C-alpha atoms as one frame of an Amber mdcrd trajectory, in Angstrom:
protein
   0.000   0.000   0.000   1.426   3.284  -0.848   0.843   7.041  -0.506  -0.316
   8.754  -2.992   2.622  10.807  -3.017   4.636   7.573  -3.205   2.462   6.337
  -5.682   3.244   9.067  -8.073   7.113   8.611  -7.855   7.181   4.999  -8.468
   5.428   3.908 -11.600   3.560   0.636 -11.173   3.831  -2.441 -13.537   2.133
  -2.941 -16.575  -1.301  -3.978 -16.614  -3.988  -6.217 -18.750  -4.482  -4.987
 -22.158  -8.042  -3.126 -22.006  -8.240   0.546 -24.292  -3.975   1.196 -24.769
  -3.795   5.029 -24.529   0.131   5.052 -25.555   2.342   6.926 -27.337   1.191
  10.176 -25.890  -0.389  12.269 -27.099  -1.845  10.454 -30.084  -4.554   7.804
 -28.336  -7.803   7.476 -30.347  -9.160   3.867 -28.955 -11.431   2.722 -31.285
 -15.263   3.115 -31.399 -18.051   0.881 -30.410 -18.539  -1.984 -32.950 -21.434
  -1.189 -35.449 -24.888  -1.732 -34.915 -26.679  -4.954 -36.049 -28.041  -3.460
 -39.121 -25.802  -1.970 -41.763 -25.272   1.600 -42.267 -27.006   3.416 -44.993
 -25.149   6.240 -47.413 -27.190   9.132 -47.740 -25.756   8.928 -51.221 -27.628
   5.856 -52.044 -30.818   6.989 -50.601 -31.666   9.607 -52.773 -32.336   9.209
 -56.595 -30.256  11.773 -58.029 -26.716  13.093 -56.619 -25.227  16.280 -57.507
 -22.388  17.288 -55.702 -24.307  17.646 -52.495 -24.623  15.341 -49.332 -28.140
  15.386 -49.513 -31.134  15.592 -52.454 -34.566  15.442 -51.137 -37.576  13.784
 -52.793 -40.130  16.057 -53.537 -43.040  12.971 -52.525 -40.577  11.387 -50.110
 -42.647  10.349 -46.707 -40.513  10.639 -43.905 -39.517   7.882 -41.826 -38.769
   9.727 -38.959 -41.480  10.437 -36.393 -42.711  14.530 -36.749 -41.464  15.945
 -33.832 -44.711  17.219 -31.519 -44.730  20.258 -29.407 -45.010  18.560 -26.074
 -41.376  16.801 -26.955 -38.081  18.334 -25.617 -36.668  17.512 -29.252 -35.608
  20.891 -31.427 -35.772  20.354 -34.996 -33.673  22.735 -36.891 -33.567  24.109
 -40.603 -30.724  25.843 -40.925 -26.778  26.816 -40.360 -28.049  29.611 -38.259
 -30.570  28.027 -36.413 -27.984  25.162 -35.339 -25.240  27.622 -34.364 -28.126
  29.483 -32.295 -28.843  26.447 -30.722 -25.864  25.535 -29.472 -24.857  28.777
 -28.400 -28.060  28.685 -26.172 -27.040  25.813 -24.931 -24.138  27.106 -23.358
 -22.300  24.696 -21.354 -25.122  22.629 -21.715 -24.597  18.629 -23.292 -26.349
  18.549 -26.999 -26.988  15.636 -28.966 -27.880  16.318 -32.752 -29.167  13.152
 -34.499 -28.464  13.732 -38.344 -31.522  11.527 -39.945 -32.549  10.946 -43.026
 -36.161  10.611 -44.717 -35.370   7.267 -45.974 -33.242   5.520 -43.424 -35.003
   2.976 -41.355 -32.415   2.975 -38.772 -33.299   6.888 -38.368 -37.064   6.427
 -37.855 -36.035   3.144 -35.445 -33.563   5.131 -33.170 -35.596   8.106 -33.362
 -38.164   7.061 -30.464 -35.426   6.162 -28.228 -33.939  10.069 -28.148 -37.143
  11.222 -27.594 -37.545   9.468 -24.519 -34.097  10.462 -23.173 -34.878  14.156
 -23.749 -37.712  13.923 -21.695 -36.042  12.227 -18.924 -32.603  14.060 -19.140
 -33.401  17.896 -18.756 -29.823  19.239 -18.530 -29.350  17.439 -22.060 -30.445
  19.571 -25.297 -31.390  17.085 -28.409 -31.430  18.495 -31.946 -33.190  16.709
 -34.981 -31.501  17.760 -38.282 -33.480  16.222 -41.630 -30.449  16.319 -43.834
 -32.663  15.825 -46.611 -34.961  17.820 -45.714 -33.713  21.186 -48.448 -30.726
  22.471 -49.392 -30.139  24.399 -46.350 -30.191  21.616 -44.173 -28.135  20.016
 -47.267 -25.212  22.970 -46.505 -25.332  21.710 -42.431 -24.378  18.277 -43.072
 -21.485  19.422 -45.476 -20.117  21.725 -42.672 -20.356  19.094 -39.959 -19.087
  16.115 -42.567 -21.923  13.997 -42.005 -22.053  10.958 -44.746 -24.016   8.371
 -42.857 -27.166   8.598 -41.294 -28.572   7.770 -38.293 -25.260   9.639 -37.079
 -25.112  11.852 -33.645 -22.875  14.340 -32.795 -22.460  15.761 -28.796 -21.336
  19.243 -28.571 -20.465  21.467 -25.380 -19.771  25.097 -25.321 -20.546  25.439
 -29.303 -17.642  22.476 -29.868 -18.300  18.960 -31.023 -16.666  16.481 -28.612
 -17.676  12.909 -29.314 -19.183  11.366 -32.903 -21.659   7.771 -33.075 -23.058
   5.848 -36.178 -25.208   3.417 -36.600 -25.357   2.707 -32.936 -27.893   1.242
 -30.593 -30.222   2.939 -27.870 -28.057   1.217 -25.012 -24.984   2.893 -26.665
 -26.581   6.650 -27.142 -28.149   6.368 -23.958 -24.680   5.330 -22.511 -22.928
   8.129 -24.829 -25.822  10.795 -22.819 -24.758   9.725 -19.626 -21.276   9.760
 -19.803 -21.133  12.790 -21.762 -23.666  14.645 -20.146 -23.449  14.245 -16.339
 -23.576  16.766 -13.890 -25.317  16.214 -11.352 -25.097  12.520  -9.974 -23.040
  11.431  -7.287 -20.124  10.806  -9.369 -17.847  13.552  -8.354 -16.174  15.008
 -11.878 -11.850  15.924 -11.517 -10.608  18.021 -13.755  -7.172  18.168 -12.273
  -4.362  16.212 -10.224  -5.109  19.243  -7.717  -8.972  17.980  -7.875  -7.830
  14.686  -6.909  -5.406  15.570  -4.308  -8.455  17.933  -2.568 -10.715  15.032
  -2.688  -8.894  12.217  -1.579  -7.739  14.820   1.640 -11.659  15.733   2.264
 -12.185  12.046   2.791  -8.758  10.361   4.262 -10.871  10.373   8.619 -14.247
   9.431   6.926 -12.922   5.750   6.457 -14.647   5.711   3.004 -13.483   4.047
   0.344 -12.536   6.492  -2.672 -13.370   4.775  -6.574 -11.223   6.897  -8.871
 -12.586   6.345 -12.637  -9.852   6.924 -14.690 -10.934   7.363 -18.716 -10.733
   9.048 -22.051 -13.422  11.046 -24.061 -13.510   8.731 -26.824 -13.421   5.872
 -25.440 -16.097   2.860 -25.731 -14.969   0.573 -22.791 -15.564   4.044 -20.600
 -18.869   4.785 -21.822 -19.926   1.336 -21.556 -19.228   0.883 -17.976 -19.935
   4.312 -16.745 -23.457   3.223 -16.030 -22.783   0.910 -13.667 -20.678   3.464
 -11.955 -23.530   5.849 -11.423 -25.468   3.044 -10.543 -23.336   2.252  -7.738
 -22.594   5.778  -6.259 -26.132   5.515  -5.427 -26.514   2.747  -3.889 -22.860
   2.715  -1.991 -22.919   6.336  -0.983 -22.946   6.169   2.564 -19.521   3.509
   2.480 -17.943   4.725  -1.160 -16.930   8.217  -2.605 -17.016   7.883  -7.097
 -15.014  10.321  -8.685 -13.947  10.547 -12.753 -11.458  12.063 -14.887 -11.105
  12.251 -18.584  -7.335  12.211 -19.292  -7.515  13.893 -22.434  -9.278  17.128
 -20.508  -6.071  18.690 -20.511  -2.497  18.434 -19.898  -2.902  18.252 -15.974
  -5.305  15.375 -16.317  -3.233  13.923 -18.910  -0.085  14.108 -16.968  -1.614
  12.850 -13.830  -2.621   9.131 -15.946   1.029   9.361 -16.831   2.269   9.316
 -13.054   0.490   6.667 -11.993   0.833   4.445 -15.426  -2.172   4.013 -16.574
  -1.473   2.734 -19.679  -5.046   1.399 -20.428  -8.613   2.592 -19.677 -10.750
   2.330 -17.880  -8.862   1.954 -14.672 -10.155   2.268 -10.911  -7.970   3.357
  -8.389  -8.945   2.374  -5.163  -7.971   4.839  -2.061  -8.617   4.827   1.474
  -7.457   7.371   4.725  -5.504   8.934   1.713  -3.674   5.576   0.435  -4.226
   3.806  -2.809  -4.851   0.382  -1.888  -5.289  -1.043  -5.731  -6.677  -0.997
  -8.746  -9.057  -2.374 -11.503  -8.526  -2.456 -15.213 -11.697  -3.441 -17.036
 -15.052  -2.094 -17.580 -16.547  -5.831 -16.328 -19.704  -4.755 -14.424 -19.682
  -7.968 -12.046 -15.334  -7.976 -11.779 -15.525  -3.860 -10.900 -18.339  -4.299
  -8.334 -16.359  -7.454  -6.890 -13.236  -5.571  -6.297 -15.134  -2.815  -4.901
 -16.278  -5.262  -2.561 -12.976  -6.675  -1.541 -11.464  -3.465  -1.174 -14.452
  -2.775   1.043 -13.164  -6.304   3.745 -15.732  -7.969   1.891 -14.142 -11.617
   0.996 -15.390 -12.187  -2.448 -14.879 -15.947  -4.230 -14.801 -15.983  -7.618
């Protein structure tokens, strides 16, 4: 068991192979494997292609649901009315679904965002028809969009995280981790963060779950559930906390003292020691190991 001061002097051994985030800086894991169905080229929907991304039909019935008043989901017609959009949204999360009149996979993954923007309110969802006329044609050029169903998450007006053809358990996964503010999971931004935290809690005797990730990163998003999950139900015995290495340099320099070489990893830290880790994003092998790091003898 070491300090953390300790910790960060001596770098640990290697670990299981999970998301590699090495050489620095270049470490784009890869995404999350398609969805069941195969994408669709917007180029191969429409009849005639001239140049554009996107040609509507003039008698083409749209696939994807009208949005209704009473939903939280913003369809938008222009450049202007995007950028207007997002600037609103400030610091806000905002998921654009770029859809398509044709594409089955639109209309099916459609429902599925309507029903997170009514139940995540600090979330803004924008529906852009990119076949819809040529202004909407001139949006999807800007933003590169080739594919449809294909969502984009922005945050203070810049895009941080692309999906296609994914599944709702993915984009509700991609909300969550890209969009939480206000569970129990307490977000680091800095080694200075970390060092503050792990001091407010070294005489509570309660153990401290570091989630250590990356932006793009599917093996993050896919277990970051879980980890919300859990800082609900193990509040009153566990403190959750997560950093993004690729925040910044002090983020990204605090992964490289303590050698994480793949993500996710979970540092485990009590009365101000790190007493392990975890290098997985298994829901059953993360909430074991929580466990044992807890006294509680686990067999496996």
């Amino acid at each position: 068991m070491a300090s953390l001061t300790n910790f960060l002097a001596k770098p640990t051994p290697n670990l299981v192979s999970v998301t590699k985030i090495t050489p620095f800086p270049s470490y784009f894991p890869p995404k999350f494997p398609p969805y069941s169905k195969p994408k669709q080229l917007l180029s191969n929907l429409e009849a005639n292609y001239k140049g554009s991304i996107f040609i509507p039909k003039a008698a083409a019935a749209s696939g994807v649901k009208k949005v209704s008043s009473d939903e939280r989901v913003q369809q938008v017609h222009s450049i202007e009315e995007f950028d207007e959009a997002l600037r609103s949204a400030k610091n806000r999360l905002v998921v654009v679904e770029y859809a398509a009149s044709h594409s089955f996979q639109s209309s099916k993954i459609y429902p599925f965002m309507v029903d997170l923007s009514r139940t995540c309110n600090d979330v803004d969802f924008l529906l852009v028809m990119g076949d819809e006329d040529e202004k909407t044609r001139e949006l999807c050029k800007r933003e590169k969009i080739e594919k449809v169903p294909h969502f984009s998450f922005y945050k203070n007006m810049e895009k941080i995280h692309d999906e296609e053809g994914i599944g709702p358990d993915q984009l509700m996964g991609d909300v969550l981790y890209y969009g939480d503010n206000h569970s129990a999971v307490v977000q680091l931004h800095s080694r200075e963060d970390v060092e503050r935290l792990i001091d407010q809690h070294k005489a509570d005797n309660k153990l401290l779950v570091l989630d250590v990730g990356l932006k793009h990163c599917g093996p993050c998003v896919k277990v970051y559930p879980t980890v919300i999950k859990l800082s609900r139900q193990m509040s009153d015995t566990v403190v959750f906390a997560r950093m993004n290495g690729d925040e910044n340099e002090s983020c990204m320099q605090f992964l490289r003292d303590m050698n994480v070489i793949e993500v996710p990893t979970f540092l485990f830290i009590r009365e101000g020691e790190i007493c392990g880790r975890y290098v997985g994003s298994g829901k059953g092998e993360l909430i074991g190991e929580i466990l044992r790091y807890q006294g509680v003898r686990v067999t496996y």
